[in-house]
Short mmCIF file of N, CA and C in Angstrom, two decimals:
data_model
loop_
_atom_site.label_atom_id
_atom_site.label_comp_id
_atom_site.label_asym_id
_atom_site.label_seq_id
_atom_site.Cartn_x
_atom_site.Cartn_y
_atom_site.Cartn_z
N UNK A 15 1.18 -0.77 0.24
CA UNK A 15 -0.17 0.26 0.19
C UNK A 15 0.61 0.96 -0.36
N UNK A 16 0.76 2.41 -0.62
CA UNK A 16 1.20 3.63 -0.76
C UNK A 16 1.04 4.15 -0.52
N UNK A 17 1.37 5.96 -0.50
CA UNK A 17 1.37 6.80 0.82
C UNK A 17 0.74 7.83 0.11
N UNK A 18 0.20 8.40 0.80
CA UNK A 18 -0.39 10.06 -0.40
C UNK A 18 -0.42 11.20 0.57
N UNK A 19 0.75 12.30 0.20
CA UNK A 19 0.82 13.99 1.02
C UNK A 19 0.76 14.37 0.19
N UNK A 20 0.25 16.06 0.80
CA UNK A 20 0.47 17.54 0.28
C UNK A 20 0.90 18.47 1.09
N UNK A 21 2.00 19.11 0.72
CA UNK A 21 2.93 19.81 0.88
C UNK A 21 2.25 20.82 0.56
N UNK A 22 1.59 21.76 1.72
CA UNK A 22 1.50 22.99 1.36
C UNK A 22 1.05 24.30 1.85
N UNK A 23 1.57 25.83 1.85
CA UNK A 23 1.52 26.82 2.56
C UNK A 23 1.56 28.22 1.71
N UNK A 24 1.65 29.46 1.84
CA UNK A 24 1.83 30.25 1.35
C UNK A 24 3.14 31.35 0.56
N UNK A 25 3.97 29.73 1.60
CA UNK A 25 5.83 30.76 1.05
C UNK A 25 5.63 29.64 0.15
N UNK A 26 6.69 29.82 -1.32
CA UNK A 26 7.27 29.10 -2.27
C UNK A 26 8.42 28.34 -1.26
N UNK A 27 9.29 28.92 -0.50
CA UNK A 27 10.41 28.47 -0.43
C UNK A 27 9.85 27.60 0.09
N UNK A 28 9.31 27.58 0.70
CA UNK A 28 9.12 26.63 2.76
C UNK A 28 8.63 25.44 1.27
N UNK A 29 7.54 25.81 0.83
CA UNK A 29 6.68 24.42 0.01
C UNK A 29 8.51 23.58 -0.52
N UNK A 30 9.28 24.52 -1.30
CA UNK A 30 9.99 24.06 -2.24
C UNK A 30 10.93 23.04 -0.72
N UNK A 31 11.64 24.02 -0.32
CA UNK A 31 12.56 23.09 0.74
C UNK A 31 11.72 22.04 1.19
N UNK A 32 9.96 21.08 1.21
CA UNK A 32 9.84 20.28 1.92
C UNK A 32 9.94 19.30 1.16
N UNK A 33 8.77 19.99 0.04
CA UNK A 33 9.03 18.94 -1.49
C UNK A 33 10.34 18.23 -0.87
N UNK A 34 12.00 18.58 -1.56
CA UNK A 34 12.85 19.00 -1.85
C UNK A 34 13.19 17.55 -0.43
N UNK A 35 13.17 17.90 0.38
CA UNK A 35 13.13 16.76 2.13
C UNK A 35 12.72 15.83 1.58
N UNK A 36 11.80 15.76 1.81
CA UNK A 36 10.12 13.90 0.88
C UNK A 36 11.04 13.69 -0.47
N UNK A 37 11.20 14.63 -1.31
CA UNK A 37 12.66 14.10 -2.06
C UNK A 37 13.57 13.09 -1.54
N UNK A 38 13.83 13.83 -1.03
CA UNK A 38 15.34 12.52 -0.15
C UNK A 38 15.17 11.42 -0.12
N UNK A 39 13.84 11.71 1.05
CA UNK A 39 12.91 10.63 1.34
C UNK A 39 13.13 9.47 0.75
N UNK A 40 12.77 9.61 -0.32
CA UNK A 40 12.62 8.72 -1.15
C UNK A 40 11.03 8.98 -2.14
N UNK A 41 10.06 10.34 -1.74
CA UNK A 41 9.00 10.40 -2.23
C UNK A 41 8.89 10.37 -3.66
N UNK A 42 8.27 10.37 -4.29
CA UNK A 42 8.15 11.11 -5.51
C UNK A 42 6.49 11.87 -5.88
N UNK A 43 6.95 13.28 -7.36
CA UNK A 43 6.38 13.95 -7.39
C UNK A 43 4.63 13.07 -8.23
N UNK A 44 3.44 13.90 -7.71
CA UNK A 44 2.08 12.92 -7.68
C UNK A 44 1.41 14.71 -8.47
N UNK A 45 1.91 15.10 -9.70
CA UNK A 45 1.58 15.89 -10.76
C UNK A 45 2.76 17.01 -10.51
N UNK A 46 1.87 18.05 -10.69
CA UNK A 46 2.93 19.96 -10.49
C UNK A 46 2.24 19.98 -9.31
N UNK A 47 2.85 21.67 -9.76
CA UNK A 47 2.92 22.14 -7.94
C UNK A 47 1.32 22.63 -8.56
N UNK A 48 0.71 23.70 -8.34
CA UNK A 48 -0.30 23.98 -7.51
C UNK A 48 -0.93 25.24 -6.86
N UNK A 49 -1.89 25.88 -7.65
CA UNK A 49 -1.93 27.43 -6.35
C UNK A 49 -3.07 27.81 -7.27
N UNK A 50 -3.54 29.07 -5.86
CA UNK A 50 -4.97 29.12 -5.36
C UNK A 50 -4.68 30.82 -4.72
N UNK A 51 -5.88 31.34 -5.10
CA UNK A 51 -5.51 32.05 -4.36
C UNK A 51 -6.48 32.25 -3.15
N UNK A 52 -6.87 31.63 -1.45
CA UNK A 52 -6.68 32.18 -0.64
C UNK A 52 -7.24 33.26 0.28
N UNK A 53 -9.23 33.23 0.10
CA UNK A 53 -9.22 34.80 1.01
C UNK A 53 -10.18 33.92 1.68
N UNK A 54 -10.35 34.47 3.32
CA UNK A 54 -10.65 34.39 4.88
C UNK A 54 -11.99 35.37 5.02
N UNK A 55 -12.18 34.59 6.29
CA UNK A 55 -12.59 35.66 6.90
C UNK A 55 -12.39 34.95 8.21
N UNK A 56 -12.72 35.99 9.68
CA UNK A 56 -12.47 35.30 10.45
C UNK A 56 -13.63 36.12 11.51
N UNK A 57 -15.50 35.32 11.56
CA UNK A 57 -16.11 36.00 12.42
C UNK A 57 -16.46 36.63 10.84
N UNK A 58 -16.31 38.20 11.44
CA UNK A 58 -16.55 39.27 11.10
C UNK A 58 -15.43 40.25 10.04
N UNK A 59 -14.42 39.50 10.47
CA UNK A 59 -13.39 40.51 10.30
C UNK A 59 -12.59 39.31 9.23
N UNK A 60 -12.26 40.77 7.80
CA UNK A 60 -11.77 40.55 6.74
C UNK A 60 -9.52 39.91 6.50
N UNK A 61 -9.53 38.95 6.23
CA UNK A 61 -8.21 38.32 6.29
C UNK A 61 -7.34 38.92 4.41
N UNK A 62 -6.47 39.33 4.91
CA UNK A 62 -6.22 39.74 3.42
C UNK A 62 -6.06 38.59 3.07
N UNK A 63 -6.02 37.93 1.24
CA UNK A 63 -5.81 36.81 0.92
C UNK A 63 -4.59 37.15 0.55
N UNK A 64 -4.19 35.59 0.14
CA UNK A 64 -2.76 35.42 -0.17
C UNK A 64 -2.42 33.92 -1.13
N UNK A 65 -1.53 33.79 -1.98
CA UNK A 65 -1.51 32.85 -2.60
C UNK A 65 -1.25 31.79 -1.66
N UNK A 66 -1.54 30.56 -2.23
CA UNK A 66 -1.52 29.05 -1.43
C UNK A 66 -0.65 28.03 -2.57
N UNK A 67 -0.02 27.47 -1.96
CA UNK A 67 0.57 26.68 -3.24
C UNK A 67 0.83 25.36 -3.07
N UNK A 68 0.95 24.55 -3.28
CA UNK A 68 0.29 22.56 -2.96
C UNK A 68 1.27 21.85 -4.00
N UNK A 69 1.22 21.00 -4.05
CA UNK A 69 2.36 20.12 -4.11
C UNK A 69 1.30 18.37 -3.51
N UNK A 70 1.01 17.81 -4.26
CA UNK A 70 1.04 16.06 -3.89
C UNK A 70 2.68 15.48 -4.66
N UNK A 71 2.39 14.38 -3.27
CA UNK A 71 2.94 13.60 -3.08
C UNK A 71 2.99 12.34 -2.74
N UNK A 72 3.60 11.04 -3.29
CA UNK A 72 3.36 9.51 -2.97
C UNK A 72 4.97 8.57 -2.85
N UNK A 73 4.07 7.90 -2.70
CA UNK A 73 5.24 6.76 -2.00
C UNK A 73 4.92 5.66 -1.90
N UNK A 74 5.75 4.80 -1.99
CA UNK A 74 4.76 3.43 -3.28
C UNK A 74 5.97 2.43 -2.24
N UNK A 75 5.03 1.47 -1.17
CA UNK A 75 5.56 0.65 -0.32
C UNK A 75 7.08 0.06 -1.00
N UNK A 76 8.07 -0.17 -0.71
CA UNK A 76 9.16 -1.52 -1.33
C UNK A 76 9.68 -0.33 -2.35
N UNK A 77 9.33 0.70 -2.72
CA UNK A 77 10.31 1.45 -3.41
C UNK A 77 11.18 2.72 -2.49
#
């Protein structure tokens, strides 16, 4: 059985660092990096939107 993990965050450098660490541990990319504009509200307060980066990773047992 394999494993699936999604690395995400607003800091592209940090996402890249985490992806590289997983690649060194034998994980593989599952598709390309995605990005979305994240817009949030906290009760009645507006939180400024930002870009959110995400990379799916997979690892197959025995590899």
